[in-house]
Amino acid sequence: MTMADIKYIGVDDLDIDIFEGQYPVKDGMSYNSYVILDEKIAVLDTVDGSFIDEWMDKLKAVLDTRKPNYLIVQHMEPDHSAGIARFMDEYPEAVIVSSMMAFNIMKGYFNTDYADRRIISKEGDTLSLGRHTLSFIAAPMVHWPEVMLTYDTTDKILFSADAFGQFGALSRTGLNIDEARRYYIGIVGKFGLQVEALLKKAAGIEIKAVYPLHGPIITDELPLLLDHYKLWAGYESECDDCIIAYTSVYGHTAQIVRMLASEIESRGRRALAYDLARTDHSIVLAEAFRAGTLILASTTYNTGVFPAMRSFIDTLVEHGYKNRTVGIIENGSWAPTAAKVMKAKFENSQGIRFLENSITLKGGISSENIEALKAMADEICS
Ligand SMILES: Cc1cc2nc3c(=O)[nH]c(=O)nc-3n(C[C@H](O)[C@H](O)[C@H](O)COP(=O)(O)O)c2cc1C
Ligand SMILES: [Fe+2]
Ligand SMILES: [Fe+2]
């Protein structure tokens, strides 16, 4: 799976339930780490704290009797950096190669920034290993400030840190665009500008393969993944599907959502409805970014909006959701307020176009509601 002198020493985490404290990963997660065996030996990143022994065993097996010269730390998030102290204890001759910002963060985790055993590198600096020459590329906020990618100028491999990663253990999944999207939108989505800056740098170099810190190595599928990254980083939709995110207590809002979905489908467009109380929000979030139109349907709740909808819209806005069409459906038996509250949440979002047609249910579904529903479907599909 890797070039002959580049070895994979990462691990699969099949016990993990949620990644980064919030993303369910039913197929587990991989923490990738690589060794470049050259005249000098470089190890790229470590793994999560639960797997340091396994990682160290793999490293030793690959090294045989040799000793590593460099530990390149591309990203200080603990799922990759937890093994730093163990590595440095095990190999007292080795030095860390990383950005200054990473060394600052390192001090916070390990009470040392290895001041006498380090090489501080910045964008454009190179490190020769013999056959391989590595060059470093700053990628601030993809998705922490200290991130530095490594480009192997010899074999044209981009070691991409958390960029181009995905959920899922390597033993369970290959490239899966849905999981790459859910990973990107959830973890990196807020930083589209910074990802665009990185894509620009990547466009200027020849890349034969991408070796990320999560998920599979990307070779033949790189153009496909890059095309998606361009859309995601630019906050552009991938299609004109209509996503309907809803909450319902007694089922009336759910019922009008089903009716709207079938009206939209009968007009030749795809409509997918998600119950926000029963679907993980990272899935709905990624769907909202994938599609051009989003309908939000919520019950009024204590003069506000239902909790699952409230937190979903907060998540959308926090991830920089923009440049989309949004439609609103509310339900309230005595004083419906959900529509107003939902709309107000997008106050500071850019490029949100609200549908002219909205729908207010006062409990059940009235004949006016049916008319409004058809008008809304017409407007969505026009
Ligand atoms: C806990 C709770 C709080 C509610 N608060 C309000 C409210 O502040 N204003 C209002 O008009 N309706 C309120 N309602 C009524 C619901 O909006 C109403 O029952 C609606 O029809 C529910 O739609 P559903 O059938 O899709 O669940 C509340 C309902 C519940 C269960
Ligand atoms: Fe990260
Ligand atoms: Fe990561």
Coordinates of C-alpha atoms and ligand atoms in Angstrom, one line a residue:
M1 CA 0.0 0.0 0.0
T2 CA 3.0 2.3 0.4
M3 CA 6.1 2.9 -1.6
A4 CA 8.8 0.4 -0.9
D5 CA 10.8 2.5 1.5
I6 CA 7.8 4.2 3.2
K7 CA 6.1 1.9 5.8
Y8 CA 2.7 2.2 7.4
I9 CA 2.8 1.9 11.2
G10 CA -0.6 3.3 12.0
V11 CA -3.4 1.5 14.0
D12 CA -7.1 0.8 13.7
D13 CA -9.3 1.8 16.6
L14 CA -12.3 -0.6 16.5
D15 CA -13.4 0.1 20.1
I16 CA -14.0 3.8 19.7
D17 CA -17.7 4.9 19.9
I18 CA -17.4 8.6 19.2
F19 CA -14.4 10.4 17.6
E20 CA -13.3 13.8 18.9
G21 CA -15.9 13.6 21.6
Q22 CA -18.8 13.9 19.2
Y23 CA -18.7 12.0 15.9
P24 CA -20.1 8.4 16.0
V25 CA -17.8 6.2 14.0
K26 CA -19.5 2.8 13.4
D27 CA -16.6 1.5 11.4
G28 CA -14.0 2.7 13.8
M29 CA -11.1 5.1 13.1
S30 CA -7.6 4.8 11.9
Y31 CA -4.7 6.8 13.3
N32 CA -2.1 6.7 10.6
S33 CA 1.7 7.0 11.1
Y34 CA 4.5 6.4 8.5
V35 CA 8.2 5.7 8.5
I36 CA 10.5 6.7 5.7
L37 CA 13.4 4.4 5.6
D38 CA 16.2 6.2 3.9
E39 CA 19.9 7.0 4.8
K40 CA 18.2 8.9 7.6
I41 CA 15.0 7.6 9.0
A42 CA 12.0 9.9 9.6
V43 CA 8.8 8.9 11.5
L44 CA 5.7 10.9 10.6
D45 CA 3.5 11.5 13.6
T46 CA 2.5 9.1 16.4
V47 CA -0.9 7.7 17.3
D48 CA -3.7 8.0 19.9
G49 CA -2.8 7.4 23.6
S50 CA -4.5 4.0 23.7
F51 CA -2.3 2.5 21.0
I52 CA 1.2 3.7 21.8
D53 CA 2.4 0.1 22.6
E54 CA 1.0 -1.3 19.4
W55 CA 2.5 1.6 17.4
M56 CA 5.9 1.2 19.1
D57 CA 5.9 -2.5 18.3
K58 CA 5.2 -1.8 14.6
L59 CA 7.8 0.9 14.5
K60 CA 10.5 -1.5 16.0
A61 CA 9.5 -4.2 13.5
V62 CA 10.0 -1.9 10.6
L63 CA 13.3 -0.4 12.0
D64 CA 14.8 -3.8 12.6
T65 CA 18.1 -2.8 14.3
R66 CA 18.2 0.7 12.9
K67 CA 17.3 3.9 14.9
P68 CA 15.1 6.8 13.7
N69 CA 16.7 10.2 13.3
Y70 CA 13.6 12.4 13.1
L71 CA 10.1 12.5 14.4
I72 CA 8.1 14.8 12.2
V73 CA 5.1 16.2 14.1
Q74 CA 2.6 17.6 11.6
H75 CA -0.2 18.1 14.0
M76 CA -0.4 18.3 17.8
E77 CA -3.9 17.0 18.3
P78 CA -3.6 14.1 20.8
D79 CA -4.9 11.5 18.4
H80 CA -1.6 11.9 16.6
S81 CA 0.8 13.3 19.2
A82 CA 0.2 11.1 22.3
G83 CA 3.3 9.0 21.6
I84 CA 5.8 11.8 21.4
A85 CA 7.3 11.4 24.9
R86 CA 7.5 7.7 24.6
F87 CA 9.3 8.0 21.2
M88 CA 11.7 10.6 22.6
D89 CA 12.5 8.4 25.6
E90 CA 13.0 5.3 23.5
Y91 CA 15.3 7.1 21.0
P92 CA 17.5 9.6 22.8
E93 CA 19.4 10.5 19.6
A94 CA 16.3 11.5 17.7
V95 CA 15.1 15.0 17.2
I96 CA 11.6 16.4 16.5
V97 CA 11.0 18.4 13.4
S98 CA 7.9 20.6 13.7
S99 CA 6.5 24.2 13.5
M100 CA 7.3 26.6 16.4
M101 CA 3.6 26.7 17.1
A102 CA 3.5 23.0 17.5
F103 CA 6.4 23.1 20.0
N104 CA 4.5 25.7 22.0
I105 CA 1.5 23.4 22.1
M106 CA 3.7 20.4 22.9
K107 CA 4.9 22.1 26.1
G108 CA 1.3 22.3 27.2
Y109 CA 0.8 18.5 26.8
F110 CA 4.3 17.2 27.8
N111 CA 5.8 19.9 30.0
T112 CA 8.7 20.2 27.6
D113 CA 9.2 21.5 24.1
Y114 CA 12.4 19.5 23.6
A115 CA 14.4 22.8 23.2
D116 CA 17.7 20.9 22.8
R117 CA 16.3 18.1 20.6
R118 CA 14.4 19.9 17.9
I119 CA 14.4 21.4 14.4
I120 CA 12.0 24.2 14.0
S121 CA 10.7 24.3 10.5
K122 CA 8.5 26.6 8.5
E123 CA 6.9 26.7 5.1
G124 CA 9.4 26.0 2.4
D125 CA 12.1 24.5 4.6
T126 CA 13.5 21.2 3.4
L127 CA 14.9 18.1 5.1
S128 CA 17.0 15.7 3.2
L129 CA 16.9 12.0 4.2
G130 CA 19.1 10.7 1.4
R131 CA 17.0 9.7 -1.6
H132 CA 14.0 11.6 -0.2
T133 CA 13.9 15.3 0.2
L134 CA 11.0 16.6 2.3
S135 CA 9.6 20.0 2.0
F136 CA 7.2 21.5 4.6
I137 CA 3.9 23.3 3.8
A138 CA 2.1 25.4 6.5
A139 CA -1.6 24.6 6.7
P140 CA -2.8 26.8 9.6
M141 CA -6.3 25.9 10.8
V142 CA -6.6 22.7 8.9
H143 CA -7.7 22.2 11.5
W144 CA -5.4 23.5 14.3
P145 CA -3.1 26.5 14.0
E146 CA 0.2 24.6 14.2
V147 CA -0.5 22.2 11.3
M148 CA 2.4 21.6 8.8
L149 CA 2.1 19.2 5.9
T150 CA 5.1 17.3 4.5
Y151 CA 5.7 17.0 0.8
D152 CA 8.1 14.3 -0.4
T153 CA 9.6 16.0 -3.4
T154 CA 11.2 12.7 -4.6
D155 CA 8.2 10.4 -4.8
K156 CA 5.6 13.3 -5.1
I157 CA 3.7 12.2 -2.0
L158 CA 1.8 14.7 0.1
F159 CA 1.6 13.7 3.8
S160 CA -1.6 15.7 4.5
A161 CA -2.1 15.6 8.3
D162 CA -5.9 15.8 9.0
A163 CA -6.7 17.1 5.5
F164 CA -8.1 14.5 3.0
G165 CA -8.9 12.2 5.9
Q166 CA -12.1 10.3 6.7
F167 CA -13.9 8.3 9.4
G168 CA -13.5 4.5 9.5
A169 CA -10.8 2.0 10.3
L170 CA -8.6 0.9 7.3
S171 CA -9.6 -2.8 7.9
R172 CA -13.2 -1.8 7.4
T173 CA -13.4 0.9 4.7
G174 CA -11.8 2.2 1.6
L175 CA -12.4 5.8 0.3
N176 CA -16.0 6.6 1.1
I177 CA -17.0 10.1 0.0
D178 CA -20.0 10.3 2.4
E179 CA -17.7 9.6 5.3
A180 CA -15.0 11.9 3.9
R181 CA -17.6 14.6 3.7
R182 CA -19.0 14.1 7.2
Y183 CA -15.4 14.2 8.5
Y184 CA -14.5 17.3 6.5
I185 CA -17.7 19.3 7.2
G186 CA -17.7 18.4 10.9
I187 CA -14.0 18.8 11.6
V188 CA -12.6 21.2 9.1
G189 CA -15.8 22.7 7.5
K190 CA -15.6 26.0 9.4
F191 CA -12.1 26.7 7.9
G192 CA -13.0 26.9 4.2
L193 CA -10.7 29.9 3.5
Q194 CA -7.7 28.1 5.0
V195 CA -8.5 24.9 3.1
E196 CA -8.7 26.9 -0.2
A197 CA -5.3 28.4 0.6
L198 CA -4.0 24.8 1.0
L199 CA -5.7 23.6 -2.2
K200 CA -4.0 26.5 -4.0
K201 CA -0.6 25.3 -2.7
A202 CA -1.4 21.7 -3.6
A203 CA -2.3 22.8 -7.2
G204 CA 1.2 24.1 -7.6
I205 CA 2.9 20.8 -6.9
E206 CA 2.8 17.3 -8.6
I207 CA 1.0 14.9 -6.3
K208 CA 1.0 11.2 -7.0
A209 CA -0.5 10.2 -3.6
V210 CA -1.9 11.7 -0.5
Y211 CA -1.0 10.0 2.8
P212 CA -3.4 11.4 5.4
L213 CA -3.5 10.8 9.2
H214 CA -6.9 9.2 9.0
G215 CA -8.4 6.9 6.4
P216 CA -6.9 5.4 3.3
I217 CA -4.0 6.5 1.2
I218 CA -5.4 8.3 -1.9
T219 CA -3.9 7.6 -5.3
D220 CA -6.2 7.0 -8.3
E221 CA -9.1 8.6 -6.5
L222 CA -7.3 11.9 -5.8
P223 CA -8.9 13.9 -8.6
L224 CA -12.4 12.8 -7.3
L225 CA -11.5 13.8 -3.7
L226 CA -9.9 17.1 -4.8
D227 CA -13.1 18.0 -6.8
H228 CA -15.1 17.5 -3.7
Y229 CA -12.7 19.5 -1.5
K230 CA -13.0 22.4 -4.0
L231 CA -16.8 22.5 -3.5
W232 CA -16.6 21.9 0.2
A233 CA -14.0 24.6 0.8
G234 CA -15.9 27.1 -1.3
Y235 CA -19.2 26.3 0.5
E236 CA -20.8 25.2 -2.8
S237 CA -23.4 22.5 -3.0
E238 CA -22.9 19.3 -4.9
C239 CA -26.4 18.9 -6.2
D240 CA -29.9 20.3 -6.1
D241 CA -31.3 17.7 -3.6
C242 CA -33.6 19.1 -1.0
I243 CA -32.8 18.1 2.6
I244 CA -35.6 18.4 5.2
A245 CA -34.5 18.5 8.8
Y246 CA -37.3 18.3 11.3
T247 CA -38.4 17.8 14.8
S248 CA -41.8 16.6 15.9
V249 CA -43.4 15.7 19.2
Y250 CA -46.8 14.3 18.2
G251 CA -46.2 13.6 14.6
H252 CA -48.0 16.4 12.8
T253 CA -44.8 18.2 11.7
A254 CA -43.4 14.9 10.7
Q255 CA -46.5 14.2 8.6
I256 CA -46.3 17.5 6.6
V257 CA -42.6 16.8 6.1
R258 CA -43.4 13.5 4.5
M259 CA -46.1 15.2 2.3
L260 CA -43.6 17.9 1.2
A261 CA -41.0 15.3 0.4
S262 CA -43.4 13.5 -1.9
E263 CA -44.6 16.8 -3.5
I264 CA -40.9 17.6 -4.3
E265 CA -40.2 14.1 -5.6
S266 CA -43.3 14.2 -7.8
R267 CA -41.8 17.3 -9.4
G268 CA -38.6 15.4 -10.3
R269 CA -36.3 16.5 -7.5
R270 CA -34.8 14.3 -4.7
A271 CA -36.0 15.1 -1.2
L272 CA -34.5 13.4 1.9
A273 CA -36.0 13.9 5.4
Y274 CA -34.1 13.6 8.6
D275 CA -35.6 13.5 12.1
L276 CA -33.2 15.5 14.2
A277 CA -34.1 13.7 17.4
R278 CA -33.1 10.3 15.9
T279 CA -30.3 11.1 13.4
D280 CA -26.8 12.1 14.5
H281 CA -26.5 15.8 13.6
S282 CA -23.1 15.2 11.9
I283 CA -24.9 13.2 9.3
V284 CA -27.6 15.9 8.7
L285 CA -25.0 18.7 8.8
A286 CA -23.0 17.0 6.0
E287 CA -26.3 16.4 4.0
A288 CA -27.2 20.1 4.4
F289 CA -23.8 21.1 2.9
R290 CA -24.1 18.5 0.1
A291 CA -27.5 19.9 -1.1
G292 CA -28.6 23.2 -2.4
T293 CA -31.8 23.5 -0.5
L294 CA -32.6 22.9 3.2
I295 CA -36.0 22.9 4.8
L296 CA -36.2 23.3 8.5
A297 CA -39.5 22.1 10.1
S298 CA -39.9 22.5 13.9
T299 CA -42.4 22.4 16.7
T300 CA -42.7 25.5 18.8
Y301 CA -41.3 24.8 22.2
N302 CA -41.7 27.1 25.2
T303 CA -42.0 30.1 23.0
G304 CA -38.9 29.1 21.1
V305 CA -37.8 26.2 18.9
F306 CA -37.5 22.5 19.8
P307 CA -34.1 21.7 21.4
A308 CA -32.8 19.3 18.7
M309 CA -33.6 22.0 16.1
R310 CA -32.0 24.7 18.1
S311 CA -28.8 22.9 18.5
F312 CA -28.8 21.7 14.9
I313 CA -29.1 25.3 13.5
D314 CA -26.4 26.4 16.0
T315 CA -24.2 23.7 14.6
L316 CA -25.0 24.7 11.0
V317 CA -24.2 28.4 11.6
E318 CA -21.0 27.5 13.6
H319 CA -19.8 25.5 10.6
G320 CA -20.1 28.5 8.3
Y321 CA -23.2 27.2 6.4
K322 CA -23.9 29.7 3.6
N323 CA -24.9 30.2 0.0
R324 CA -28.0 28.0 0.2
T325 CA -31.8 28.2 -0.1
V326 CA -33.6 27.7 3.2
G327 CA -37.3 27.1 3.8
I328 CA -39.2 27.2 7.1
I329 CA -42.1 25.2 8.5
E330 CA -43.3 25.8 12.1
N331 CA -45.9 24.2 14.3
G332 CA -47.5 25.7 17.4
S333 CA -50.9 25.2 19.0
W334 CA -51.4 28.6 20.6
A335 CA -48.5 31.0 19.7
P336 CA -46.2 29.6 17.0
T337 CA -42.8 31.2 17.3
A338 CA -40.4 28.6 15.8
A339 CA -40.2 30.2 12.4
K340 CA -39.1 33.6 13.8
V341 CA -36.6 32.0 16.1
M342 CA -35.2 29.7 13.4
K343 CA -34.8 32.6 10.9
A344 CA -33.1 34.8 13.4
K345 CA -30.4 32.3 14.0
F346 CA -29.1 32.9 10.4
E347 CA -28.8 36.6 11.0
N348 CA -25.0 36.6 10.6
S349 CA -24.8 33.9 7.9
Q350 CA -23.9 34.9 4.3
G351 CA -25.9 34.1 1.2
I352 CA -28.9 32.5 2.8
R353 CA -31.9 32.9 0.6
F354 CA -35.2 32.1 2.4
L355 CA -38.1 30.7 0.3
E356 CA -40.9 33.1 0.0
N357 CA -43.4 30.4 0.9
S358 CA -43.3 29.2 4.5
I359 CA -45.8 27.1 6.4
T360 CA -47.4 27.5 9.8
L361 CA -49.3 24.6 11.4
K362 CA -51.5 25.2 14.3
G363 CA -51.4 21.6 15.6
G364 CA -52.7 19.5 12.7
I365 CA -52.6 20.0 9.0
S366 CA -55.2 22.4 7.5
S367 CA -56.4 22.8 3.9
E368 CA -54.4 26.1 3.8
N369 CA -51.4 24.2 4.8
I370 CA -51.8 21.9 1.9
E371 CA -52.0 24.8 -0.5
A372 CA -48.9 26.4 1.1
L373 CA -47.1 23.1 0.8
K374 CA -47.7 22.9 -2.9
A375 CA -46.6 26.5 -3.3
M376 CA -43.5 25.7 -1.4
A377 CA -42.8 22.6 -3.5
D378 CA -43.3 24.7 -6.7
E379 CA -41.0 27.3 -5.5
I380 CA -38.3 24.8 -4.5
C381 CA -38.5 23.1 -7.9
S382 CA -38.9 26.2 -10.1
Ligands
LIG1 C1 -43.0 20.9 25.9 C2 -43.9 21.6 24.9 C3 -43.8 23.0 24.8 C4 -44.6 23.7 23.9 N1 -44.5 25.1 23.8 C5 -45.3 25.7 22.9 C6 -45.3 27.2 22.8 O1 -44.5 27.8 23.5 N2 -46.1 27.8 21.9 C7 -47.0 27.0 21.1 O2 -47.7 27.6 20.3 N3 -47.0 25.7 21.2 C8 -46.2 25.0 22.1 N4 -46.3 23.7 22.2 C9 -47.3 22.9 21.4 C10 -46.7 22.3 20.1 O3 -46.1 23.3 19.3 C11 -47.8 21.6 19.4 O4 -48.3 20.5 20.2 C12 -47.5 21.1 18.0 O5 -48.7 20.8 17.4 C13 -46.6 19.9 18.0 O6 -46.4 19.5 16.7 P1 -46.1 17.9 16.4 O7 -47.4 17.2 16.3 O8 -45.3 17.9 15.2 O9 -45.3 17.4 17.6 C14 -45.5 23.0 23.1 C15 -45.5 21.6 23.2 C16 -44.7 20.9 24.1 C17 -44.8 19.4 24.1
FE2 FE -6.9 17.1 14.0
FE3 FE -6.8 13.7 13.5

